[in-house]
XYZ file of C-alpha atoms in Angstrom:
606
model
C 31.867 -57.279 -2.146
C 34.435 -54.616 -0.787
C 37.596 -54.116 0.892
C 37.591 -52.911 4.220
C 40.500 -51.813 6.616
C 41.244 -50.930 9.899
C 44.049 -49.386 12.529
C 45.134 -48.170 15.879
C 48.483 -47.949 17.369
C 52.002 -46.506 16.898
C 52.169 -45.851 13.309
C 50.907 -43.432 11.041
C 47.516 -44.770 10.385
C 47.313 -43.634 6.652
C 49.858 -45.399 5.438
C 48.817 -48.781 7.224
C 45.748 -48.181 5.379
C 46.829 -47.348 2.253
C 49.166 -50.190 1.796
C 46.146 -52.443 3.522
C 43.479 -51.156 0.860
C 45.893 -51.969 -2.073
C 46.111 -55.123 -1.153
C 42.402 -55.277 -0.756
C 41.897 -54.408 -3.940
C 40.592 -57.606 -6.171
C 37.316 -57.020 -3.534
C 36.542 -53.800 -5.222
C 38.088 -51.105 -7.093
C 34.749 -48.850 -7.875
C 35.654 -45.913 -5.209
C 37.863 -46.179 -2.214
C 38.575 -43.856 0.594
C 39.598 -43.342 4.293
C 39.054 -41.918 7.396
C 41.774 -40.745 10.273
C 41.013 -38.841 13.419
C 44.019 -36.500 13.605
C 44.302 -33.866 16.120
C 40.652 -34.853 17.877
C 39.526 -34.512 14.350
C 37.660 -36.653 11.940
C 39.789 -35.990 8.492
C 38.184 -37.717 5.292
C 39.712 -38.393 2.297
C 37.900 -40.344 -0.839
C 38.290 -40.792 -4.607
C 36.228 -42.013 -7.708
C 38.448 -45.195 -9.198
C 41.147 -47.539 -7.109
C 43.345 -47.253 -4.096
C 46.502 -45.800 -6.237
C 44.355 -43.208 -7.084
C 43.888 -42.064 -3.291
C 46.949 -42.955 -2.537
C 48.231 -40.038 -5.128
C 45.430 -37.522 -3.756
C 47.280 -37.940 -0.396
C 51.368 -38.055 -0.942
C 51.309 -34.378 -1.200
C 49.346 -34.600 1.931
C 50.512 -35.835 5.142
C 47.997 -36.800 7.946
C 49.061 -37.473 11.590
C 46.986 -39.930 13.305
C 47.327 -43.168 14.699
C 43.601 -44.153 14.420
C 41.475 -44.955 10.974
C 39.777 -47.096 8.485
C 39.515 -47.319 4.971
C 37.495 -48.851 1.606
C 37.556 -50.181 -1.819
C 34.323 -50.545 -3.326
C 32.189 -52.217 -5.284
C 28.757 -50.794 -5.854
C 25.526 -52.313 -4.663
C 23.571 -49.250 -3.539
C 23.944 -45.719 -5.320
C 26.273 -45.961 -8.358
C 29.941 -45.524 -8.352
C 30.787 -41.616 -6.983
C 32.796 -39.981 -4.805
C 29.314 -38.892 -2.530
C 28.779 -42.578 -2.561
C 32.229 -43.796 -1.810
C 33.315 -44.673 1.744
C 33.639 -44.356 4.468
C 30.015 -42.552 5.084
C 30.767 -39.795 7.741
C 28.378 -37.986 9.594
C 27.842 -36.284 13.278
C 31.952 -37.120 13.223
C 31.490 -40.982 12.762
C 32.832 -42.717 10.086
C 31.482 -46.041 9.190
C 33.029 -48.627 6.294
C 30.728 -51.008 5.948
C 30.681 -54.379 3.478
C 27.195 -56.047 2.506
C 23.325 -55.210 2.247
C 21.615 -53.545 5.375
C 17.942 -55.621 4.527
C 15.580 -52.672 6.597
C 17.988 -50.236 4.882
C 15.244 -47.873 3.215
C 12.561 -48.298 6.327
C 15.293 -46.861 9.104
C 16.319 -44.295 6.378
C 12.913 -43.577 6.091
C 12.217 -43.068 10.071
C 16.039 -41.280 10.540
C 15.081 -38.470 7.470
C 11.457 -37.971 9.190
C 13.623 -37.877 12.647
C 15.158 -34.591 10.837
C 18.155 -36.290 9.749
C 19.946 -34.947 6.335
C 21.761 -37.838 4.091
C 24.233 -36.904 1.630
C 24.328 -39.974 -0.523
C 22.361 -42.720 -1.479
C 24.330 -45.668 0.106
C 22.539 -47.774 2.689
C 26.212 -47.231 4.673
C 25.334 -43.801 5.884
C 22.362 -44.812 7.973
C 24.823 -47.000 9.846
C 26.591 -43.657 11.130
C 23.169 -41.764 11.657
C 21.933 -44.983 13.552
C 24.803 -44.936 15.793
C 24.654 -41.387 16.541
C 20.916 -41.363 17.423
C 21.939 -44.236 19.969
C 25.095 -42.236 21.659
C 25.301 -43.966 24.523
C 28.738 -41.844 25.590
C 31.424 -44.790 24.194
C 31.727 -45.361 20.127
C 31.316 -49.181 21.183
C 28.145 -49.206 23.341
C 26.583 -46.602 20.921
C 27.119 -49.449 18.437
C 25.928 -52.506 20.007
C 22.387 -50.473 20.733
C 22.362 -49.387 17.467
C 22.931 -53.021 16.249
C 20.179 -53.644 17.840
C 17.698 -52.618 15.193
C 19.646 -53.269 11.502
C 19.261 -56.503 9.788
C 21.007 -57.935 6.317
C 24.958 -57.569 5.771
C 26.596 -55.699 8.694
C 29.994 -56.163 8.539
C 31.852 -53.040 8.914
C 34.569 -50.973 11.192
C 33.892 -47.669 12.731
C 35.483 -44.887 14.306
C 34.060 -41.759 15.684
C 36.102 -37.923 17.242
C 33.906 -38.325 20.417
C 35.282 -41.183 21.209
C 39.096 -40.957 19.412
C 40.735 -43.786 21.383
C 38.577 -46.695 19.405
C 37.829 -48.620 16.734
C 34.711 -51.062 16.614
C 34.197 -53.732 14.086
C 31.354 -56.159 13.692
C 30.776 -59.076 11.767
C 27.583 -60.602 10.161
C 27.570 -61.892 7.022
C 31.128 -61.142 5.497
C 34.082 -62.386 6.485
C 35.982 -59.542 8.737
C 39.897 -60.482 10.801
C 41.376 -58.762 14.038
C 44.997 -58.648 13.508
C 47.494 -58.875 16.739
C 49.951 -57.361 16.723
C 52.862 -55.400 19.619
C 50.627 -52.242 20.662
C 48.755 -52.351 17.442
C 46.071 -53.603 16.363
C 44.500 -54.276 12.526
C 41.183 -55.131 10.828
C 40.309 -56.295 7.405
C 38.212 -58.261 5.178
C 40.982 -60.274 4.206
C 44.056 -61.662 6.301
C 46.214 -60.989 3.223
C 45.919 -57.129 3.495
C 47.364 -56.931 7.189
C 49.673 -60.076 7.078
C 53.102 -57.490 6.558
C 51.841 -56.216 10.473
C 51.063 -59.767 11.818
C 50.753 -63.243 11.795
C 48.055 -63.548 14.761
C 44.707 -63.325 13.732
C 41.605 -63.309 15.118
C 38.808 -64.633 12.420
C 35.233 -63.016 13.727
C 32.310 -65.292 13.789
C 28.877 -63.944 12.662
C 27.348 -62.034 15.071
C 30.450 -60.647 16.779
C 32.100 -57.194 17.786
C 36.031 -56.577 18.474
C 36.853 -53.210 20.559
C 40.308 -52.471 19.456
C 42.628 -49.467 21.089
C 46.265 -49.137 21.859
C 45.396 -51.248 24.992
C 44.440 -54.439 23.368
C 41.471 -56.156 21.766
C 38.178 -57.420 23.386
C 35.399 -59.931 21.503
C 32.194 -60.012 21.958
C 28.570 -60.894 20.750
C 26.090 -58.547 19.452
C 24.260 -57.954 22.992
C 28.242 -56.778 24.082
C 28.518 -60.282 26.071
C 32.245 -61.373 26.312
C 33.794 -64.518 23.956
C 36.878 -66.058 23.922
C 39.486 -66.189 20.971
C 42.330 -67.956 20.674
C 44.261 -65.971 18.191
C 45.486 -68.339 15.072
C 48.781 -67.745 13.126
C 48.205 -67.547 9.189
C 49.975 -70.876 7.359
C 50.939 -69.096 4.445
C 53.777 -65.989 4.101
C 52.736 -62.753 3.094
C 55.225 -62.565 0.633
C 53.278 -65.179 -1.417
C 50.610 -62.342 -1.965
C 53.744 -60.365 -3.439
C 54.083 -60.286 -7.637
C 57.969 -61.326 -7.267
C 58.515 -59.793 -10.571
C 55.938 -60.964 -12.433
C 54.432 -58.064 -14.343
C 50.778 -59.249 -13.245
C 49.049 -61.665 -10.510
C 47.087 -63.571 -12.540
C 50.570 -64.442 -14.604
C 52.035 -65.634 -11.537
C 49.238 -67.369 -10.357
C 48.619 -69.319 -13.351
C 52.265 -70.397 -13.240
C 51.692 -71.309 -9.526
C 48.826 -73.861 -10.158
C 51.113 -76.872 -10.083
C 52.661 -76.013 -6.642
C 48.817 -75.525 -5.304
C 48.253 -78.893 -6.989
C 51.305 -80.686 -5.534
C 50.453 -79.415 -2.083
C 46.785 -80.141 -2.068
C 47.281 -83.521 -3.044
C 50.149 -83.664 -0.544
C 47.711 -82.687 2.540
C 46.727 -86.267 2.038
C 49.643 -88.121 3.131
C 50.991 -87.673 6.025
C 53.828 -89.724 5.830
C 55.807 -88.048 2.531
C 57.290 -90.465 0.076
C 58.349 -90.345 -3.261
C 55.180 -92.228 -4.585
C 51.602 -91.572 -3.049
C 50.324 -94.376 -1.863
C 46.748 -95.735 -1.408
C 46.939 -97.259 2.044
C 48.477 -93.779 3.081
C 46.287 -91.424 2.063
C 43.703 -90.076 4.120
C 40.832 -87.299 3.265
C 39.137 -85.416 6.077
C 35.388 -86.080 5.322
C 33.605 -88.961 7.506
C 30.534 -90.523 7.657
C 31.182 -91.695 3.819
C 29.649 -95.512 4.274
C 26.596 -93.734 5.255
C 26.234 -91.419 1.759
C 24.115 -92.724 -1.054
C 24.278 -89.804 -2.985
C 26.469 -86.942 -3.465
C 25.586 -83.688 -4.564
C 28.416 -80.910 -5.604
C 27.820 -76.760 -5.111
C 29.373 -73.660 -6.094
C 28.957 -70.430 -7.902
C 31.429 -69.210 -10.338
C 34.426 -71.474 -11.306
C 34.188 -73.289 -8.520
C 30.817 -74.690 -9.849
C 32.780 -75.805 -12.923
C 35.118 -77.239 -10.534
C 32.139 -78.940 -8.845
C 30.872 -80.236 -12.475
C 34.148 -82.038 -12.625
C 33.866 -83.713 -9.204
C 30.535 -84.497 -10.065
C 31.863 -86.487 -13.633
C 34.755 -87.444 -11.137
C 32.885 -89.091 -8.369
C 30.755 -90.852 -11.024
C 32.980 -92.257 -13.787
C 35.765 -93.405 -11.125
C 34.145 -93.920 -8.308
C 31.151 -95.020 -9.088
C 29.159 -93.333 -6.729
C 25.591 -91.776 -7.587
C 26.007 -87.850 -7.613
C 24.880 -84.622 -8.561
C 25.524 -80.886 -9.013
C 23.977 -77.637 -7.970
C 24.510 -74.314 -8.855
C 24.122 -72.565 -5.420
C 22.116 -69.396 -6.828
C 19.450 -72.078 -8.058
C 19.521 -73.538 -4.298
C 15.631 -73.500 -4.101
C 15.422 -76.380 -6.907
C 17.013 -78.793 -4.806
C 15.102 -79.090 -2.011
C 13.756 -82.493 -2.543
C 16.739 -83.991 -3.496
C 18.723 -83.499 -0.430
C 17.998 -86.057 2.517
C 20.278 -87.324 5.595
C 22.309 -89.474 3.536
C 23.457 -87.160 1.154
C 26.980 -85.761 1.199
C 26.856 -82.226 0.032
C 30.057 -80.998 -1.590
C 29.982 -76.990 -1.347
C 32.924 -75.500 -3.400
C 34.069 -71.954 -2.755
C 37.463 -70.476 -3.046
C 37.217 -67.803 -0.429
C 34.269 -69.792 1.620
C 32.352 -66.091 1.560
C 30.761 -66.884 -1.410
C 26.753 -66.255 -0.234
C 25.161 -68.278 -2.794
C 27.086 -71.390 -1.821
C 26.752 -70.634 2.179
C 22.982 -70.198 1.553
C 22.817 -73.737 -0.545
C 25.276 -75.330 2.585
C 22.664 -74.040 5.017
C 19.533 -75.599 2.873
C 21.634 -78.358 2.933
C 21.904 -79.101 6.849
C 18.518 -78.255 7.149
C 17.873 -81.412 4.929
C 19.921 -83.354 7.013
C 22.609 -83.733 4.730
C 26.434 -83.650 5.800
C 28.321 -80.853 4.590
C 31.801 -80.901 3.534
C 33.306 -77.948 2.700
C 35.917 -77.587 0.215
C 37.997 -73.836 0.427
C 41.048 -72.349 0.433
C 39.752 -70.262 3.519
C 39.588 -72.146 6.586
C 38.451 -69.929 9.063
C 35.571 -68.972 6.282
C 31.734 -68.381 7.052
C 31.535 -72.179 5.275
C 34.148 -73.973 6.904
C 32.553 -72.605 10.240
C 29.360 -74.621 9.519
C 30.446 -77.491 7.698
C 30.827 -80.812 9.493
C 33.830 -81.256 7.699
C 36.154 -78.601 6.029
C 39.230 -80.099 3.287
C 41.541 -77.289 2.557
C 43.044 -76.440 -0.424
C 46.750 -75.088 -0.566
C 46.497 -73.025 -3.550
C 47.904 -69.693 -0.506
C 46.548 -65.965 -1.660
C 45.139 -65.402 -5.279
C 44.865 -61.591 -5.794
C 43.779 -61.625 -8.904
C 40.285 -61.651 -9.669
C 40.145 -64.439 -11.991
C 40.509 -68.014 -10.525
C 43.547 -70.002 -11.578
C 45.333 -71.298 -8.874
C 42.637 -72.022 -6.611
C 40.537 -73.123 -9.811
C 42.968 -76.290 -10.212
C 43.389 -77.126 -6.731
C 39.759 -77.370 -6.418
C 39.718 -79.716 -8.830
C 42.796 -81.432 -7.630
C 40.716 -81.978 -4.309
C 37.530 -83.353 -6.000
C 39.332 -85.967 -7.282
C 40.638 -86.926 -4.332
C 37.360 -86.755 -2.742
C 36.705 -89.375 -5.649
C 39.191 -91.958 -4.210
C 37.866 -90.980 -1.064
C 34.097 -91.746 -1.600
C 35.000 -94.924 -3.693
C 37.018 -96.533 -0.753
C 34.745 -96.092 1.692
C 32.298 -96.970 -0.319
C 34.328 -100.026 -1.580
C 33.272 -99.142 -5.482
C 36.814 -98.530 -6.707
C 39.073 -101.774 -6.750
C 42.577 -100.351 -4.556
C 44.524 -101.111 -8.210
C 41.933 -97.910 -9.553
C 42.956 -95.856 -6.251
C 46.418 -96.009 -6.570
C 46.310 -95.735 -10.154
C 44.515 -92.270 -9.901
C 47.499 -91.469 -7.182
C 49.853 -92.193 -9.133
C 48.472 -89.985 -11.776
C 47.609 -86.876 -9.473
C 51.449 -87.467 -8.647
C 52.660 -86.518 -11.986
C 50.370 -83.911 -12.544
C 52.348 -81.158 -11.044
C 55.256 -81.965 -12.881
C 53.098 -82.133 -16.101
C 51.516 -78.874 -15.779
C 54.745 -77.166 -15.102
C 55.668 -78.779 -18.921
C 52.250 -76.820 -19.934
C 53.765 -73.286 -18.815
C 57.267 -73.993 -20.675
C 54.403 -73.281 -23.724
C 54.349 -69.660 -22.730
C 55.899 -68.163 -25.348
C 54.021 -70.044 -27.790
C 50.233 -69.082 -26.126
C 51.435 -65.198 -26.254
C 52.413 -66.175 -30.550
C 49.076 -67.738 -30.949
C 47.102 -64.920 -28.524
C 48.748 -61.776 -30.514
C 47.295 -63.833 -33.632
C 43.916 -64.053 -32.489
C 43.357 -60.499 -29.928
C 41.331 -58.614 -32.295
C 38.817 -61.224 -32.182
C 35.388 -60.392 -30.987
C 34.318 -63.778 -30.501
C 36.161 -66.882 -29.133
C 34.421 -70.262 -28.595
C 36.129 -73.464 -26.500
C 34.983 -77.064 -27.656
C 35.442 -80.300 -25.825
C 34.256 -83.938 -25.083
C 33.566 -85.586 -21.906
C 35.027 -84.051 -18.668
C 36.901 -81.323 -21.081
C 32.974 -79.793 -21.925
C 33.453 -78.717 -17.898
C 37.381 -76.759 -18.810
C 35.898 -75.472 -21.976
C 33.000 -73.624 -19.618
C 35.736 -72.113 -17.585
C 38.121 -70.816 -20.280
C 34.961 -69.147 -21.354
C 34.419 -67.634 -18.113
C 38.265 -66.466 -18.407
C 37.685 -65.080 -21.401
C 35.022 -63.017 -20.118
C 36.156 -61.882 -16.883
C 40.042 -61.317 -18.129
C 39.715 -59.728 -21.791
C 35.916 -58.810 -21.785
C 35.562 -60.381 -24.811
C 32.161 -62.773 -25.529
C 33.509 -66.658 -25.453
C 31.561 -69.847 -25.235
C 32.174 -73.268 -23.771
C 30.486 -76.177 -25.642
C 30.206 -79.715 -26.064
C 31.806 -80.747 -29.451
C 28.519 -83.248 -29.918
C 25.965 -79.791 -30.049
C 28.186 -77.576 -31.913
C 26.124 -78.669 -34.974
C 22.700 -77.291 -32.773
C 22.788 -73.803 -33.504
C 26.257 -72.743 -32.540
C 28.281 -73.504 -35.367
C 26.159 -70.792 -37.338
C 27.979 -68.439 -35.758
C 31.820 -69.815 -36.682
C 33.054 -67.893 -40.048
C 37.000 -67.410 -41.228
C 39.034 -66.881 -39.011
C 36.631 -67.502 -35.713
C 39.147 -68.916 -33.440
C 38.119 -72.141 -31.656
C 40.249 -74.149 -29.062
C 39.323 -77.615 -28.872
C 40.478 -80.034 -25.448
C 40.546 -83.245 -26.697
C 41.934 -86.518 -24.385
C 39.517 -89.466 -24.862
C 40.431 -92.327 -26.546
C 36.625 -93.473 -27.186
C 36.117 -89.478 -28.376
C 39.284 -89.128 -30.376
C 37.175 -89.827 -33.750
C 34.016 -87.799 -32.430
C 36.781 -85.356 -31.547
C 38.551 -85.095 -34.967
C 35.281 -84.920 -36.985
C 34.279 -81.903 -34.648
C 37.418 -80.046 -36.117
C 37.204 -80.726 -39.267
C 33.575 -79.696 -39.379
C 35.373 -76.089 -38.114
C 37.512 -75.903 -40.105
C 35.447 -76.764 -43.321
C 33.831 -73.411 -42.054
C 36.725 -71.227 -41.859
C 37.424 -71.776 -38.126
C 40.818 -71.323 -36.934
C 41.515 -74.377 -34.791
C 44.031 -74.702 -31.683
C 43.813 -77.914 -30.457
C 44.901 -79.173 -27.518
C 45.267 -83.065 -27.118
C 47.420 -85.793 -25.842
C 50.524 -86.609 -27.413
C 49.342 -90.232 -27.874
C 47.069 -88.586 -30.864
C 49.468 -87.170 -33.174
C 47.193 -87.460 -36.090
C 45.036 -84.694 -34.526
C 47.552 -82.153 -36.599
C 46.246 -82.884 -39.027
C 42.476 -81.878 -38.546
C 43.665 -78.588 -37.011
C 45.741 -75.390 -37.359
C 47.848 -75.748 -34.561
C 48.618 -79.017 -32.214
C 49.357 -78.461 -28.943
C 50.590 -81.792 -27.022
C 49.523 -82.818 -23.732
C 51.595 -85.347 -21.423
C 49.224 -88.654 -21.178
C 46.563 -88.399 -18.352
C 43.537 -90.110 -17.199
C 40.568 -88.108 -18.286
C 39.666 -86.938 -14.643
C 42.988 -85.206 -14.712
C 43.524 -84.634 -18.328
C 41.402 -81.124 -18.559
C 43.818 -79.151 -15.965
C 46.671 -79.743 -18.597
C 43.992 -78.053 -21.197
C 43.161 -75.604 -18.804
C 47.085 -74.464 -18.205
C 47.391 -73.578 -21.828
C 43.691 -71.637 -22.170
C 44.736 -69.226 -18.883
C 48.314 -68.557 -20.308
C 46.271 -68.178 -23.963
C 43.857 -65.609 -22.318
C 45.950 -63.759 -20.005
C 47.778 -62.808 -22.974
C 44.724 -62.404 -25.106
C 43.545 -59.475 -22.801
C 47.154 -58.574 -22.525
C 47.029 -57.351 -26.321
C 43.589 -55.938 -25.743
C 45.083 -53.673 -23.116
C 42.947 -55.009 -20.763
C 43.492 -54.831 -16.793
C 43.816 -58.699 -16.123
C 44.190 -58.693 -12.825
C 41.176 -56.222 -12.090
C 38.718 -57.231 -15.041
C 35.531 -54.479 -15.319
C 32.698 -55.271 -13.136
C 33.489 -58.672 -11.433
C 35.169 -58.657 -7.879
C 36.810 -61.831 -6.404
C 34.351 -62.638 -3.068
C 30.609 -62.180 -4.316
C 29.677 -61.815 -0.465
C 26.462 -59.795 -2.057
């Protein structure tokens, strides 16, 4: 779960790197550091704390060198230090390295009794050590022998003065790119942090090593035998990574979730109209008269989002399904079978919990469908069918963007599933399109309430405690505005069904505890109401957030907040608008960092 960067060519390699790591940042932000071979010399430069901070340590302090890698971390072995920090250098290699070598502590173990002195407790530095004790004359065959004997997460880039001319990267287990670009070449973790360079990229499979010098690039598997690549151009500019004068990410990402809705739901139709229609519309997932069952994946927010195509793919399309959360993968082992479709959710498709569920899946028999904003991901690499989301980069860590085109895409997996499997009359199909239609348009009315969400937010930031309550598919959106909550101001929150509130939770509700309720179904509306009033009987302050078509919810609450009419598969990413603009502002007062929460990176490859 870390950044990792790489160049050679014509330009000053530190400040490729530099501006490459910053960008790499959401992936970790515990250390960070990089290596340049400058005048036949391996020169090493790392800091405790983020990418700025190394960028400071080095303005005063220029280093030629056209050659280098660098690192953001997040700590899995030995705790955040600058000792720790990469890239591990020793015997003038310099390895960055993302993942978890498995045989870490055995080969450390043999390398020490071998005479061999480490310096810090990472399982990196017996990467550089291995390599050197298998110097085979070239940095690249001295690292496909000592590939040879390292299992577990080996995704890294490495550079060594013996062999100045080079940089090697290999892939297994996190995602790693080769950038193309005129007599330079790049490396990352994440196209994003090298798209300013180029827009030809080559995505490594696992398993795979790139040799990259001023004279070009060269692929090939672990035992150094040669594979093609056709190099792929990224879809998306770089300058939609860019803040573009929003004072944070996540700000700007939130207010880009209708866009990533309207062009999700556009990837449909291939002939564009002004309405969406039913006999138009076609989802990339086959095999669908053959499912009986559907089972939905994910870790994170994008298992809430797979909660909600669960509720989805039941209440409107009638199909049997059910959910999974991928970290719990060894529960559902008797549940998958050949004619199951198994939905895996996962924004960046590097998520390992999900790929590790996806695998159990196949294994089963089942057919995979993959549902990411990442393409040329690990998961869309071994799915038999890969749907795209176009929610385009999301920098910050917290999901928002991607978070509501995931949904957006479950639902139309929905129409999908029930017209193949002829369970939702056409009138229901186009009735849902006609809905996921307007919902861009209706969520951009949600962020006009801006100003409002930062009123009731500055109200409520000293609050230790914040609780979400909801009905039907809004118990889902209250789960992830608690997750927000968490990950954005730190603060403890708690996503509940209204119907248990009265099981033990409510105890905790005093004056002033601030509670948002989602409220949209007509059958709930007097479950709903009753909910806030018992709240508010107990001092609660109550937000509520409803459709319009309920005005009389005012008056069970402190403040009414008025949602356009939506079905109730839809209705919750109108809620959900209003809770990120409410929490982003939350942790705003709180003088929290919102786009780089403590402790939580974006890709949990780990």
């Amino acid at each position: 779960m870390s950044g990792i960067a790489g160049y050679v060519g014509h330009r000053n390699a530190k400040d490729v790197l530099l501006d490459s790591l910053a960008r790499l940042e959401y992936r970790g932000y515990d250390s960070s550091g990089l290596a340049v071979i400058s005048d036949g010399e391996l020169k090493l430069h790392r800091v405790l704390g983020r990418p700025a901070a190394l960028a400071e340590k080095l303005r005063a302090r220029p280093i030629p060198g056209a050659v280098g890698i660098g690192h953001t971390r997040w700590a899995s072995h030995g705790k955040p230090s600058v000792r720790n920090a990469h890239p591990q250098v020793a015997h003038s290699i310099a390895v960055a390295h993302n993942g978890i070598i498995d045989n870490a502590v055995a080969l450390r173990e043999s390398l020490e009794a071998g005479g061999e002195k480490f310096k810090s407790e990472t399982d990196t530095e017996v990467l550089t050590h291995l390599i050197n004790q298998h110097w085979k004359g070239t940095l690249l065959e001295s690292v496909l022998a000592a590939l040879q004997h390292v299992g577990g997460g080996l995704t890294f880039c490495a550079i060594s003065a013996r062999d100045p001319g080079q940089l090697v990267v290999a892939r297994k287990g996190n995602p790693m790119v080769v950038g193309l670009g005129e007599g330079e070449y790049l490396a990352a973790s994440d196209a994003t942090a090298i798209s300013p360079y180029t827009d030809r990229m080559v995505f490594l499979q696992d398993g795979e090593v790139a040799l990259l010098s001023r004279d070009g690039a060269q692929f090939m598997d672990f035992s150094g035998r040669p594979v093609d690549h056709k190099p792929r151009k990224i879809s998306w500019n770089p300058v939609m990574a860019e803040k573009r004068g929003y004072r944070h990410f996540l700000l700007k990402e939130i207010v880009e979730s209708p866009r990533a809705v309207r062009d999700t739901v556009a990837s449909c139709f291939p002939m564009k109209g002004e309405r969406l229609l039913a006999e138009q519309f076609n989802f990339p997932c086959k095999g669908i008269e053959k499912v009986r069952k559907v089972i939905y994946a994910g870790s994170g927010s994008s298992y809430i989002a797979a909660m909600l195509g669960q509720w989805i793919c039941e209440s409107a399309a009638g199909v049997p399904a059910g959910r999974l959360i991928a970290s719990e993968r060894q529960f559902a082992r008797r549940i998958i079978e050949p004619s199951t479709l198994f939905v895996a959710a996962s924004q960046s498709g590097e998520t390992l919990d999900t790929l590790e569920a996806a695998k159990l899946a196949l294994q089963g028999g089942a057919r995979v469908l993959a549902v990411t904003n990442n393409p040329s991901s690990s998961l869309a690499g071994m799915a038999h069918d890969v749907f795209e989301i176009k929610a385009g980069p999301e920098i910050s860590v917290a999901s928002t963007k991607t978070f509501s085109a995931l949904v957006a895409a479950m639902a139309l997996l929905a129409i999908h599933l029930g017209r193949g499997r002829k369970t939702m009359p056409p009138d229901e199909q186009q009735k849902l399109l006609d809905a996921l239609g307007a919902l861009p348009e209706q969520m951009e009315l949600m962020v006009t309430h801006e100003a409002r969400m930062r009123r009731l937010a500055e109200e409520y930031s000293r609050s230790r405690s914040f609780f979400f309550v909801g009905r039907g598919l809004h118990y889902p959106a209250t789960m992830y505005a608690a997750l927000m909550m968490k990950e954005v101001a730190n603060v403890h929150a708690e996503g509940l069904v209204g119907g248990e509130m009265k099981h033990g939770t409510i105890s905790l509700v005093e004056k002033g505890t601030p509670v948002m309720y989602m409220a949209n179904h007509e059958t709930l509306m007097k479950e709903a109401l009753n909910d806030m009033d018992e709240l508010m009987a107990r001092g609660a302050a109550v937000i509520a957030v409803g459709s319009h078509e309920f005005p009389e919810t005012a008056a069970h609450c402190h403040e009414f907040i008025a949602t356009p009419s939506a079905p109730d598969a839809l209705a919750p990413l109108l809620a959900i608008v209003l809770a990120q603009l409410f929490i982003y502002y939350v942790g705003l007062y709180d003088k929290k960092d919102v786009d780089r929460p403590r402790n939580v990176a974006k890709s949990v490859t780990v």
